[in-house]
Structures are given as structure tokens and as C-alpha cells.
């Protein structure tokens, strides 16, 4: 398996003398297997040069797969400039997270509307198949792909690609679930690594488990991160910690911040290597650079551990209608918070219900059987934890399984643990950013729909 970086920058292309070594183009990574399966991860501005390379080197027609993590600009801006899409006879399968209200094809067509671009999507000459994805696994020729939602203010999938014994994980545009990230749970002593309290951080580590190469979001430093919480990107220290905890062999820092020039990235790599040395780990860390090629031996088919949770079909054949009509119950004793959440979710087309205390929430939940409950922790009378415990003991199986997301301003370790043992599915931390709320709600609904279809509980720690 050969991996080549064509774009490593996050957020905005940043060409210039300060970025010549690590590159100024936005996210685009080429993956090619020994059997010549071509997979492209994201289609940022780096896709232009990749397209030129394919046109010059590759026998025509070209067959390829494009896996898009999400449709923020820096991941699709190269799409209209990717030459192999214009050639009749070429066949491309394009995959991206579905369920955001607009299907993939419409989203890509949106950035090619006349006001932005002179060529429309219909004018692309290649045969293009669009696929909406949810969490799960599927095969692209000889590559086994597992997709998992990341924590980002836009519904985003990370991809785990396995061919034989070679395993690469692409996890960009992701931030820690716990606040503060992992730091508090770091164990001291030789060979120490983190054991996060937040279930979603633990499952993220399982998703990365055993990777030969992990390409991970590393946009900020721990010092920069407090100003950037909710923007959906990781501090480099978190990338190192999760890579160590997951037993990863090589970590490529990725999605470089536009303000981090080459010299800054050199320093950040040293910081990361120091962190690995301090924990006596064996992880190799480098910063992804445009043009860099990594070869991984495919060897025999040894299945790496981890990521078992999502071994269901990821290609979304159920469509987004079920999620579009989903009932969401919002519970908070502060009317302003309820109003804000309802206003944020209203354009998504959900059927929204609200309550202002625990008793009312329980009554409404039993009558309406919502698909998701956003539940304030601190309320007079029955608080969020108590309501959640009662739901988990309810006679109605649907209420026992409904995802319950606790709204809280406090994310201490004890708080996180208390919530999960009460059967809470996840947390949403105040203050919220609307884009973050929308993408997380969509993710919880899609995940629980998958879980229900496969008879699995969204709340593994509940009875
Ligand atoms: Zn990005
Ligand atoms: Zn993004």
C-alpha cells in the first residue's frame, strides 16, 4: 500500500515561502494498493496536482474511489479542478457522510453553481456514482473500509483502510470529546498512556487501534486550543496521546493550521517526539508534507484489532428520510437554552418537543417516544441524571434505548463517569456553537438508527 500526500494544510490553502517544505495545499491524500486500487482521501486543493499526475502517468480510462470526510471547503475545493473527472470513460465512485439534509451530489453541485464556478457538475465527462455514507464498514475492491463519526462542527467521517496486514487510518477534522482533553486522565510512570474517561474518546482510540500509519488532525497546540474549543480540531498533544494509547506505529500530523509555517511545524514535531519519549512509547511522529510517500507492506491478511463496533454496511441505503422526520426532545429549565436549541435545530426539519423540568420530560418522553433527548443536567426537582436513570429502567424498550445527551457546563472526570454510568449516551457542553449542535445531533440520530437496525443498544453501559 502506497500513501502519498498531495495536500496537508487545514482550513485554507496557504502557498508562500513559509510553507514550501510542508506544503500549502488543503487536504488530499492518495492511497494505492499493490493490486492498483486507487482511493483518494478528500479533495482539497491538493487534488489539482494529483489530477495532473494521474492524467500524465495513468493508463486511461481511470477507475477510482474518492472518500470525502465532509464537505467543508478545504476538503472539496479541488473537486472542480480534478482533471480525471472531466474525461469520458473514467469511472469514479464518490463517498461522503449522508444525512445532512442535502445529498452529496447537490452539495458538490452547490460549489459549482454559476455564481462560483463556470462549469457545472453535469458537464463532468466521467461516469460518477455518488454514495451517502453512515458509520459502518464496506469493501472497495481489495480495501476494507471502516467509517466512524468524528467530533467536528459538520458531520464528518474518519476512514480506516485495511489491505491484508496494512492499516492506515485517516482521522482529520476532529477534536477531543472531553474537556480538558485527556490531560487529567494521564497516568504517570514508565510506558504510561492515556485512559480517557469519555466513552467517545475511548472509542476514537479503538478506531485508531493498531494503525501502521495514522493521519490525524493536529491543527493546534495545547496552548492554542482553549481559544479554539468547538472548532473541531485537535491539539498536537491529543493526537500523540491517542496514537500512543491505540498502539499506532507512525503518526502523521495533518491539517496544519494556516498560521503554522515550516519552522513552526519543525518545532511542533519536536514537541511531539518529546512527549513520546517522556512516555517511553515507540511511536514515530512526523508532520505530513506535500509529496511525501509512505509505503506499507500489505503482507498476509491479519485483521488488526479495534473498530469492531461498526462492522455494519456503511453505504446508506435507508436514505435520510427517517432521520429528517426524527422527534427530538429538548429539556432545560432555562428557557433561553431551550429557545436556542430549538432555533438551531428547526431548519433541520426535525419534529421538536420541549420541556422545562424532569417530570415533564419523562411524561413527554413516554407519550411521544422521541428519537433523541437533549437533557439538561442541573434542573430543580428531578435532574438530568435521575431522568436518564428512570428512562433506562422504563418498561418501554425504545425509551431504554433512546440516545440521551446530557447538557452540561461541567466536564470534570467524575461528572463524565457519573453520566455514563447513569446510562447517558454522550455530552453536549455549554456554551454550544450551532454548527456543532447540528452535526452532533445528526450523528447521534444516524448512529442510533444504525444501532436499532442491528438490534444494538446505543448505551453500552446501561442495563
Ligand atoms: Zn478541514
Ligand atoms: Zn471541517
XYZ file of C-alpha atoms and ligand atoms in Angstrom:
465
model
C 0.000 0.000 0.000
C 1.421 3.362 -1.004
C 0.249 6.613 0.580
C 1.148 9.961 -0.950
C 0.318 13.377 0.471
C -0.883 15.977 -2.067
C -2.400 18.454 0.389
C -1.675 18.656 4.112
C -2.974 22.097 5.104
C -6.177 22.725 7.038
C -8.867 25.344 6.588
C -7.240 27.437 3.870
C -4.651 26.906 1.144
C -1.508 28.741 2.195
C 1.130 28.886 -0.547
C 4.221 31.017 0.001
C 7.817 30.989 1.165
C 6.808 29.924 4.692
C 5.134 26.672 3.595
C 7.374 25.301 0.833
C 8.530 22.261 2.792
C 5.257 21.001 4.295
C 3.070 22.431 1.552
C 0.271 24.938 1.211
C -2.479 22.846 -0.412
C -5.515 21.667 1.515
C -6.368 18.041 2.352
C -5.789 15.410 -0.303
C -4.137 12.009 0.186
C -3.669 9.288 -2.424
C -3.803 5.644 -1.381
C -2.875 2.920 -3.848
C -2.800 -0.777 -3.122
C -0.490 -3.399 -4.576
C -3.460 -4.548 -6.710
C -3.713 -0.961 -8.025
C -6.919 0.071 -6.288
C -6.940 3.875 -6.213
C -8.522 5.638 -3.239
C -8.328 9.379 -2.740
C -8.960 10.777 0.717
C -10.510 14.240 0.451
C -10.420 16.587 -2.483
C -8.887 19.836 -1.209
C -6.689 21.981 -3.458
C -4.009 19.255 -3.459
C -6.297 17.292 -5.801
C -5.333 19.574 -8.690
C -1.739 18.346 -8.811
C -2.844 14.767 -8.134
C -5.218 15.001 -11.108
C -2.405 16.235 -13.332
C -0.235 13.354 -12.174
C -2.946 10.765 -12.882
C -3.529 12.213 -16.367
C 0.183 12.049 -17.161
C 1.024 8.661 -15.613
C -2.089 6.528 -15.574
C -3.350 4.425 -18.493
C -6.850 5.600 -19.467
C -9.635 5.040 -18.604
C -9.130 5.584 -14.884
C -11.203 3.890 -12.203
C -11.016 5.474 -8.752
C -12.744 5.976 -5.431
C -12.965 9.295 -3.656
C -13.660 9.212 0.087
C -14.665 12.617 1.405
C -14.609 13.163 5.174
C -17.046 16.090 4.984
C -17.905 18.874 2.611
C -16.214 21.879 4.240
C -14.386 23.896 1.583
C -10.889 22.742 2.411
C -11.956 19.152 1.640
C -13.788 19.694 -1.655
C -12.299 22.811 -3.233
C -10.092 20.788 -5.543
C -13.041 18.760 -6.837
C -13.882 21.011 -9.827
C -10.160 21.088 -10.712
C -9.577 17.351 -10.586
C -8.936 16.613 -14.266
C -9.784 12.865 -14.304
C -13.427 13.789 -13.600
C -13.660 15.508 -16.977
C -12.587 12.534 -19.092
C -15.335 10.388 -20.645
C -14.769 6.710 -19.949
C -13.321 7.304 -16.481
C -15.420 5.924 -13.632
C -15.420 7.494 -10.157
C -17.254 6.435 -7.029
C -17.595 9.285 -4.563
C -18.445 8.706 -0.904
C -19.241 11.197 1.856
C -21.318 11.330 5.040
C -25.021 11.395 4.225
C -27.956 12.667 6.183
C -27.084 16.352 6.283
C -30.325 17.254 4.558
C -28.750 17.707 1.131
C -27.438 14.751 -0.716
C -23.794 14.626 -1.702
C -24.400 15.336 -5.356
C -26.355 18.512 -4.562
C -23.696 19.705 -2.121
C -20.933 19.269 -4.689
C -23.095 20.889 -7.358
C -23.609 23.818 -4.959
C -19.981 24.914 -5.084
C -20.134 24.661 -8.898
C -23.138 26.938 -9.310
C -22.735 29.697 -11.871
C -22.046 32.360 -9.219
C -18.950 30.446 -8.047
C -17.688 28.428 -10.990
C -18.108 28.344 -14.792
C -18.520 24.570 -15.228
C -21.484 22.711 -13.766
C -21.425 19.282 -12.217
C -23.397 17.829 -15.147
C -20.624 18.853 -17.529
C -18.104 16.499 -15.936
C -17.378 13.859 -18.567
C -16.595 10.879 -16.345
C -19.204 8.462 -15.092
C -19.692 9.391 -11.448
C -21.552 7.394 -8.790
C -22.410 9.182 -5.548
C -22.785 7.335 -2.264
C -24.035 8.665 1.068
C -22.275 7.010 3.978
C -23.114 6.388 7.592
C -20.919 4.695 10.192
C -20.023 1.147 9.324
C -17.827 -0.923 7.062
C -17.711 -1.791 3.389
C -15.238 -3.026 0.798
C -13.722 -1.044 -2.043
C -12.184 -3.732 -4.240
C -9.396 -5.184 -2.058
C -9.665 -2.498 0.633
C -11.780 -2.985 3.751
C -13.049 0.436 4.844
C -14.498 1.294 8.254
C -16.092 4.701 8.717
C -16.715 6.415 12.054
C -18.073 9.819 13.024
C -15.561 12.358 14.269
C -16.190 15.362 16.534
C -16.488 18.334 14.205
C -18.991 21.148 13.514
C -20.076 19.460 10.271
C -20.966 15.762 10.039
C -17.566 14.157 9.420
C -16.367 10.588 8.937
C -12.927 9.211 9.649
C -11.770 6.279 7.475
C -9.869 3.169 8.474
C -8.444 1.355 5.437
C -7.113 -2.159 5.638
C -5.482 -4.295 2.978
C -4.025 -7.557 4.231
C -1.856 -6.618 7.190
C -1.507 -2.940 6.224
C -3.670 -0.463 8.076
C -3.956 3.267 7.580
C -6.399 5.495 9.477
C -7.374 8.932 8.230
C -8.906 10.975 11.054
C -8.925 14.646 10.287
C -11.243 17.439 11.377
C -11.757 16.047 14.845
C -11.405 17.408 18.353
C -11.317 15.733 21.763
C -14.681 14.916 23.323
C -13.611 15.529 26.914
C -12.716 18.984 28.182
C -9.965 19.289 29.186
C -8.702 16.747 26.625
C -7.195 13.605 28.200
C -4.636 15.549 30.282
C -6.454 14.852 33.540
C -6.535 11.126 32.988
C -2.872 10.709 32.048
C -1.289 8.056 34.222
C 2.217 8.672 35.434
C 5.114 6.264 35.190
C 7.020 4.382 32.536
C 5.143 3.330 29.426
C 2.182 5.400 30.539
C -0.519 6.362 28.177
C -3.909 7.904 28.495
C -7.074 6.171 29.567
C -9.744 8.692 28.751
C -12.886 8.838 30.822
C -15.116 9.950 27.986
C -16.541 6.949 26.163
C -16.343 8.691 22.797
C -12.609 9.358 23.267
C -12.112 5.699 24.182
C -13.991 4.603 21.076
C -11.951 7.021 18.985
C -8.826 5.256 20.257
C -10.343 1.878 19.314
C -10.981 3.242 15.827
C -7.260 4.093 15.530
C -6.145 0.826 17.154
C -3.083 -0.809 15.666
C -2.662 1.529 12.687
C 0.623 1.269 10.798
C 0.045 4.868 9.781
C -2.324 7.304 11.458
C -3.028 10.566 9.643
C -4.563 12.693 12.405
C -5.819 16.230 12.793
C -3.140 18.270 14.562
C -4.161 21.828 13.831
C -3.414 23.417 17.194
C -1.099 23.205 20.147
C -2.359 22.642 23.689
C -1.626 26.328 24.318
C -3.733 27.445 21.338
C -6.586 25.007 21.891
C -8.506 26.743 24.720
C -9.285 29.619 22.319
C -10.437 27.145 19.640
C -12.734 24.775 21.520
C -15.695 23.786 19.380
C -13.914 24.473 16.071
C -13.458 20.755 15.553
C -9.666 20.364 15.553
C -7.129 18.669 17.796
C -4.120 19.861 19.703
C -0.955 18.004 18.632
C -0.629 16.637 22.170
C -4.011 14.899 21.916
C -3.019 13.395 18.553
C 0.099 11.945 20.186
C -1.807 10.701 23.242
C -4.497 8.876 21.295
C -1.889 7.416 18.919
C 0.110 6.103 21.887
C -2.993 4.694 23.559
C -4.004 2.979 20.312
C -0.609 1.353 19.741
C -0.117 3.184 16.447
C 3.259 2.761 14.714
C 3.545 6.048 12.805
C 1.678 9.312 13.299
C 1.465 11.917 10.537
C 0.432 15.288 11.960
C -2.091 16.620 9.461
C -4.414 19.557 8.683
C -1.710 22.082 9.535
C -3.001 25.440 10.664
C -2.511 28.184 8.033
C -0.575 30.206 10.657
C 1.903 27.361 11.287
C 4.829 27.846 8.885
C 7.536 25.265 8.167
C 9.728 26.282 11.102
C 6.762 26.161 13.465
C 5.886 22.657 12.257
C 9.500 21.546 12.811
C 9.178 22.732 16.411
C 5.815 21.028 16.885
C 7.228 17.719 15.651
C 9.977 18.034 18.280
C 7.367 18.731 20.967
C 5.516 15.564 19.924
C 8.678 13.459 19.888
C 9.492 14.736 23.384
C 6.037 13.703 24.542
C 6.517 10.205 23.095
C 9.943 9.916 24.746
C 8.516 11.047 28.099
C 6.008 8.214 27.976
C 8.655 5.708 26.775
C 6.499 4.998 23.734
C 7.685 3.600 20.395
C 5.580 5.901 18.228
C 7.238 7.614 15.260
C 5.914 11.154 14.705
C 6.340 13.411 11.673
C 4.411 16.208 10.015
C 2.688 15.286 6.750
C 4.397 17.068 3.848
C 3.260 17.516 0.269
C 4.970 14.956 -1.940
C 5.842 12.618 0.928
C 5.314 8.934 0.088
C 4.876 6.181 2.686
C 4.975 2.514 1.727
C 3.278 -0.091 3.912
C 3.783 -3.813 3.367
C 0.402 -5.483 2.800
C 1.624 -8.950 3.725
C -0.889 -11.566 4.779
C -4.430 -10.844 5.865
C -4.031 -10.275 9.571
C -7.043 -8.424 10.882
C -5.922 -5.678 13.222
C -7.937 -5.336 16.425
C -10.297 -2.458 17.081
C -13.214 -0.826 15.297
C -15.433 -3.890 15.794
C -18.364 -1.765 16.851
C -19.056 -0.558 13.355
C -18.921 -3.717 11.269
C -22.184 -2.923 9.513
C -22.743 -1.745 5.973
C -21.817 1.923 5.766
C -23.384 2.751 2.441
C -26.645 4.438 3.380
C -29.414 2.646 1.552
C -32.071 3.633 4.052
C -31.951 7.252 2.940
C -32.160 10.289 5.113
C -35.950 10.496 5.418
C -36.116 8.570 8.700
C -33.707 10.979 10.305
C -35.334 14.012 8.740
C -38.628 13.243 10.476
C -36.996 12.311 13.777
C -38.527 13.593 17.015
C -36.075 15.437 19.244
C -36.965 16.331 22.839
C -35.120 19.317 24.333
C -35.212 19.654 28.128
C -33.754 22.558 30.117
C -35.050 24.688 32.972
C -33.581 27.774 31.293
C -35.998 28.956 28.597
C -33.147 30.723 26.738
C -31.256 27.452 26.283
C -34.371 25.641 25.069
C -35.077 28.509 22.667
C -31.527 28.482 21.339
C -31.525 24.724 20.750
C -34.937 24.755 19.090
C -33.884 27.626 16.804
C -30.663 25.784 15.930
C -32.417 22.512 15.107
C -35.531 23.914 13.471
C -34.058 24.272 9.932
C -33.055 20.575 10.035
C -36.688 19.527 9.674
C -36.974 17.547 12.925
C -40.161 17.369 14.951
C -39.113 19.305 18.027
C -40.561 18.907 21.516
C -39.556 20.735 24.664
C -39.913 20.522 28.427
C -38.608 22.623 31.301
C -38.265 20.088 34.102
C -37.549 16.415 34.657
C -41.108 15.337 35.444
C -42.481 16.949 32.312
C -39.639 15.453 30.283
C -40.482 11.933 31.458
C -44.180 12.385 30.749
C -43.499 13.724 27.273
C -40.923 11.035 26.508
C -43.395 8.265 27.464
C -46.131 9.684 25.256
C -44.063 10.840 22.278
C -41.189 8.300 22.320
C -38.613 10.690 20.809
C -35.613 9.525 18.765
C -33.214 11.683 20.767
C -33.338 13.561 24.081
C -31.149 16.570 24.828
C -31.363 16.752 28.603
C -30.058 19.396 30.979
C -28.139 18.009 33.926
C -28.834 20.649 36.575
C -32.576 21.169 36.987
C -34.716 21.700 40.076
C -36.672 18.564 41.032
C -35.560 15.553 39.012
C -32.196 16.373 37.453
C -30.867 15.001 34.177
C -29.122 12.005 35.714
C -32.252 10.936 37.552
C -34.392 11.300 34.435
C -31.864 9.267 32.474
C -31.793 6.501 35.087
C -35.588 6.297 35.026
C -35.616 6.114 31.223
C -33.113 3.263 31.325
C -35.426 1.342 33.685
C -38.592 2.072 31.727
C -40.824 -0.781 30.606
C -40.702 0.625 27.068
C -37.674 -0.823 25.267
C -37.477 2.203 22.982
C -37.059 4.534 25.954
C -34.429 2.261 27.419
C -32.514 2.624 24.155
C -33.169 6.239 23.195
C -29.952 8.266 22.975
C -29.824 10.743 25.868
C -27.354 13.591 25.550
C -26.609 15.453 28.741
C -26.268 19.235 28.526
C -23.660 20.473 30.952
C -21.189 23.246 31.590
C -19.097 20.994 33.851
C -16.984 18.274 32.248
C -14.866 17.041 35.165
C -13.822 13.390 35.117
C -16.221 12.419 37.909
C -19.081 14.137 36.119
C -18.365 12.299 32.896
C -18.205 8.933 34.640
C -21.377 9.591 36.657
C -23.307 10.380 33.485
C -22.139 7.326 31.582
C -22.957 5.028 34.481
C -26.450 6.559 34.632
C -26.907 5.477 31.016
C -26.142 8.774 29.290
C -25.165 8.349 25.624
C -22.985 11.423 25.269
C -22.479 15.023 26.363
C -23.030 18.411 24.834
C -21.043 21.074 26.612
C -22.316 24.607 27.150
C -21.833 27.086 25.603
C -22.822 25.449 22.284
C -21.983 26.521 18.771
C -24.928 25.987 16.383
C -22.910 24.143 13.710
C -21.560 21.786 16.350
C -25.031 21.074 17.755
C -26.416 20.325 14.294
C -23.667 17.949 13.265
C -23.643 16.092 16.590
C -27.435 15.711 16.657
C -27.341 14.348 13.100
C -24.587 11.934 14.087
C -26.417 10.657 17.184
C -29.614 10.121 15.203
C -27.874 8.310 12.359
C -25.869 6.166 14.749
C -28.894 5.174 16.818
C -30.836 4.361 13.661
C -27.979 2.035 12.675
C -27.885 0.553 16.175
C -31.647 -0.047 16.157
C -31.465 -1.681 12.724
C -28.877 -4.079 14.086
C -30.520 -4.621 17.482
C -27.693 -2.946 19.383
C -28.030 -0.508 22.265
C -26.566 2.995 21.846
C -25.783 2.898 25.558
C -23.409 0.015 26.123
C -23.023 0.805 29.838
C -26.751 0.772 30.554
C -28.510 -2.468 31.523
Zn -10.735 20.839 7.302
Zn -14.005 20.864 8.547
